[in-house]
Structures are given as structure tokens and as C-alpha cells.
XYZ file of C-alpha atoms in Angstrom:
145
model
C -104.954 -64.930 -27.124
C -101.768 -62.933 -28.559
C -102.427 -59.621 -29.891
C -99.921 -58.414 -32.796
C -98.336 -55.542 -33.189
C -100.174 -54.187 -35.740
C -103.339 -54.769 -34.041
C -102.260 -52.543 -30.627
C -101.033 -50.016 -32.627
C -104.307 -49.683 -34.968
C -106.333 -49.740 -31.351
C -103.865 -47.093 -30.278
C -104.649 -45.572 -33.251
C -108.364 -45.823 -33.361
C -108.299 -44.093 -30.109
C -106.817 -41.012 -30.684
C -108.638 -40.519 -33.877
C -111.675 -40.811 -31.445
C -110.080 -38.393 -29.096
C -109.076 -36.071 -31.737
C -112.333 -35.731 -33.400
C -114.363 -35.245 -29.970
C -112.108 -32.589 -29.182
C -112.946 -31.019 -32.475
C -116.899 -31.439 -31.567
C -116.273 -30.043 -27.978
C -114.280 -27.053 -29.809
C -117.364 -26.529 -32.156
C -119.893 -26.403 -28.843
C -118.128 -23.285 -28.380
C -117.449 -22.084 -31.609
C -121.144 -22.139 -32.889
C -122.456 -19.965 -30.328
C -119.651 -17.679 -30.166
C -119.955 -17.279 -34.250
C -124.055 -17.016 -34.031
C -124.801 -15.899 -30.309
C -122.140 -14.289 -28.587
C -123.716 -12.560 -25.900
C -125.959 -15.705 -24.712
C -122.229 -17.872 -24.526
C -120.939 -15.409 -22.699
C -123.476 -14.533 -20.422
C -124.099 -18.507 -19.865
C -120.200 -18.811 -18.796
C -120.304 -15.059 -17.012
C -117.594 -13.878 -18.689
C -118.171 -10.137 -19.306
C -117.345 -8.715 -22.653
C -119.055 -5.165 -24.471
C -117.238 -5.685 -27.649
C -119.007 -8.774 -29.521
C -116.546 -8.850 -32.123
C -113.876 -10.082 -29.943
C -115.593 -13.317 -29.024
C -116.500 -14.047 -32.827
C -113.048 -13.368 -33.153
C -112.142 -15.776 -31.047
C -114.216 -18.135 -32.491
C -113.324 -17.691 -35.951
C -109.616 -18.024 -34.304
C -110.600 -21.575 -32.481
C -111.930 -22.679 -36.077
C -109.455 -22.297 -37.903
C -107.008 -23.949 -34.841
C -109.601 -26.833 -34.973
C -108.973 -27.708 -38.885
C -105.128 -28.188 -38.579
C -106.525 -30.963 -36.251
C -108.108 -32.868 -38.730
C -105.477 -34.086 -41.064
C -103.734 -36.364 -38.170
C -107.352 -37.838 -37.489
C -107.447 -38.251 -40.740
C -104.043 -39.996 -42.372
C -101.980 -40.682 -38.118
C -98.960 -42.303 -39.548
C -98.867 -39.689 -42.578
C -99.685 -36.429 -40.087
C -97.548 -37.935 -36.920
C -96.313 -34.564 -36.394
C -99.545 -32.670 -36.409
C -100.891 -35.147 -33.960
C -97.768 -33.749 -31.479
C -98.130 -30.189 -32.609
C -102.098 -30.706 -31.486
C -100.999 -31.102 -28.027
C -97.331 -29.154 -27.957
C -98.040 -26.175 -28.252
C -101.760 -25.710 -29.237
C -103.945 -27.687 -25.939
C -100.894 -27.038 -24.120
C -100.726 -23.468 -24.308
C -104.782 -23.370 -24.237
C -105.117 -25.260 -20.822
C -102.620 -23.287 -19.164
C -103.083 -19.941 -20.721
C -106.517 -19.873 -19.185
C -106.157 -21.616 -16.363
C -103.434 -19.098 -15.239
C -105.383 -16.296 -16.421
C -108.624 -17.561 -13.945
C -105.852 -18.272 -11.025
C -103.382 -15.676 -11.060
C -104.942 -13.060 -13.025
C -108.228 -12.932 -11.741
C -110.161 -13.518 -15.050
C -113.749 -15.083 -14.656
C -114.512 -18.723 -13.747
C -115.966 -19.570 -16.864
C -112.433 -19.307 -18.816
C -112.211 -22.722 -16.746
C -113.872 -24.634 -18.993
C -111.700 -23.753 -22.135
C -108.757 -24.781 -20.105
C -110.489 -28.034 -18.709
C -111.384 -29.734 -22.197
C -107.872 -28.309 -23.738
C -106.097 -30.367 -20.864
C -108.559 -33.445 -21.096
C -107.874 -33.619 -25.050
C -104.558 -32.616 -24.822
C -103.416 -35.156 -21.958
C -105.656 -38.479 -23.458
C -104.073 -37.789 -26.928
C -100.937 -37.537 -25.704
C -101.421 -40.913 -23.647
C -102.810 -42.155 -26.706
C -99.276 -40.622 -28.733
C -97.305 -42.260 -26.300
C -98.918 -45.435 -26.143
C -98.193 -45.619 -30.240
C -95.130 -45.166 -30.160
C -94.288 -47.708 -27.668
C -95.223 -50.307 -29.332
C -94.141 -49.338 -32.813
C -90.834 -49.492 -31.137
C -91.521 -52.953 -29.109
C -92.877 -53.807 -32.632
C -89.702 -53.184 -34.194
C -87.809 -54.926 -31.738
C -89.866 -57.935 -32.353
C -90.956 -58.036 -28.789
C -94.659 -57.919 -29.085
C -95.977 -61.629 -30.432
């Protein structure tokens, strides 16, 4: 059984717009409790902080980075460009910003897990990016039957 073009690409598609929008729930699991109960979220992940502001902050900051997001799960081939902004520079910069601050800079473990689901997101949508745009351009060439 052939598949067309349009048919891989709309998998392809389908895909990241799954990816994209569980990386927006996994980004609300830690924006909810930050917003509502700050000192419980960070106490679960040990990461000490006095000032509770900060970490709604944050949260309010991880929002707000989580609705430029949804327009590329929304509308890919209109938002292409969001969809590569979402990874370059925003996951990108999240994974290793905290992953570097835990390794080299001695902040606690539990900045870990930021890093871990901005580098799982980040990596599978990018695969997914990729993946597109390979076979748009085997599309285009008329090799895909």
C-alpha cells in the first residue's frame, strides 16, 4: 500500500500537534501549583526559595511562554515559524539553562526536571519538524508515490 505525500506529511503533522500540546499540559503541571501553591512545588522538587513571589513569577513567566505555543498547534503550515521558534530558542535555552545550572552551578536536583521535559518536547518536535519538511520537499520533487 503507497502512502501519498499528503498523507505523511498530515501524520507528520498530527504528531507534533500532539507533541506540542502535551508539552503545553506538562508546562501547566508546573504552572498550576507554582500560581496556587508555591511552597508545596517547591518543597516537593527541594528547591529552596523564601521569596514566593519569585516562583509565581516564574510561573506567570512559563504561561505566557506556553501560549505563543499554541498558534503552530493550532494552524502548522500557517505558524511554521513558531513551531521552530518553540524549540530554537525557547526548549532549547530551557533544557540547557537548567541543566547547566544543576551541573556546573550547583543549583538543586529538582531544576532537572524543567530541563528534562524542555529537551523531550523540544527534541520530538524537532524530529517531528524535520520529518515535515522532508517530505514536503520529496513531495515536491515528486518522489514520494
Amino acid at each position: 500500500m503507497k502512502t501519498s505525500p499528503a498523507t505523511s506529511v498530515s501524520v507528520w503533522m498530527a504528531r507534533h500537534t500532539a507533541l506540542v500540546w502535551f508539552g503545553i499540559f506538562l508546562n501547566a503541571l508546573f504552572i498550576v501549583p507554582l500560581l496556587l501553591w508555591p511552597r508545596w512545588m517547591l518543597d516537593l522538587f527541594s528547591i529552596p526559595l523564601e521569596q514566593l513571589v519569585w516562583a509565581r513569577a516564574s510561573a506567570g513567566l512559563l504561561m505566557i511562554i506556553s501560549t505563543f505555543y499554541v498558534p503552530a498547534a493550532i494552524d502548522l503550515g500557517r505558524y511554521r515559524a513558531n513551531a521552530y521558534i518553540a524549540v530554537f530558542p525557547s526548549r532549547t535555552f530551557g533544557a540547557t539553562f537548567f541543566f547547566l545550572a544543576v551541573v556546573l552551578f550547583g543549583q538543586p536536583p529538582g531544576f532537572l526536571s524543567i530541563s528534562f521535559v524542555d529537551a523531550l518536547i523540544g527534541a520530538t518536535t524537532l524530529y517531528c519538524l524535520i520529518r515535515i519538511k522532508a517530505l514536503e520537499k520529496q513531495s515536491a520533487a515528486g518522489l514520494i508515490q
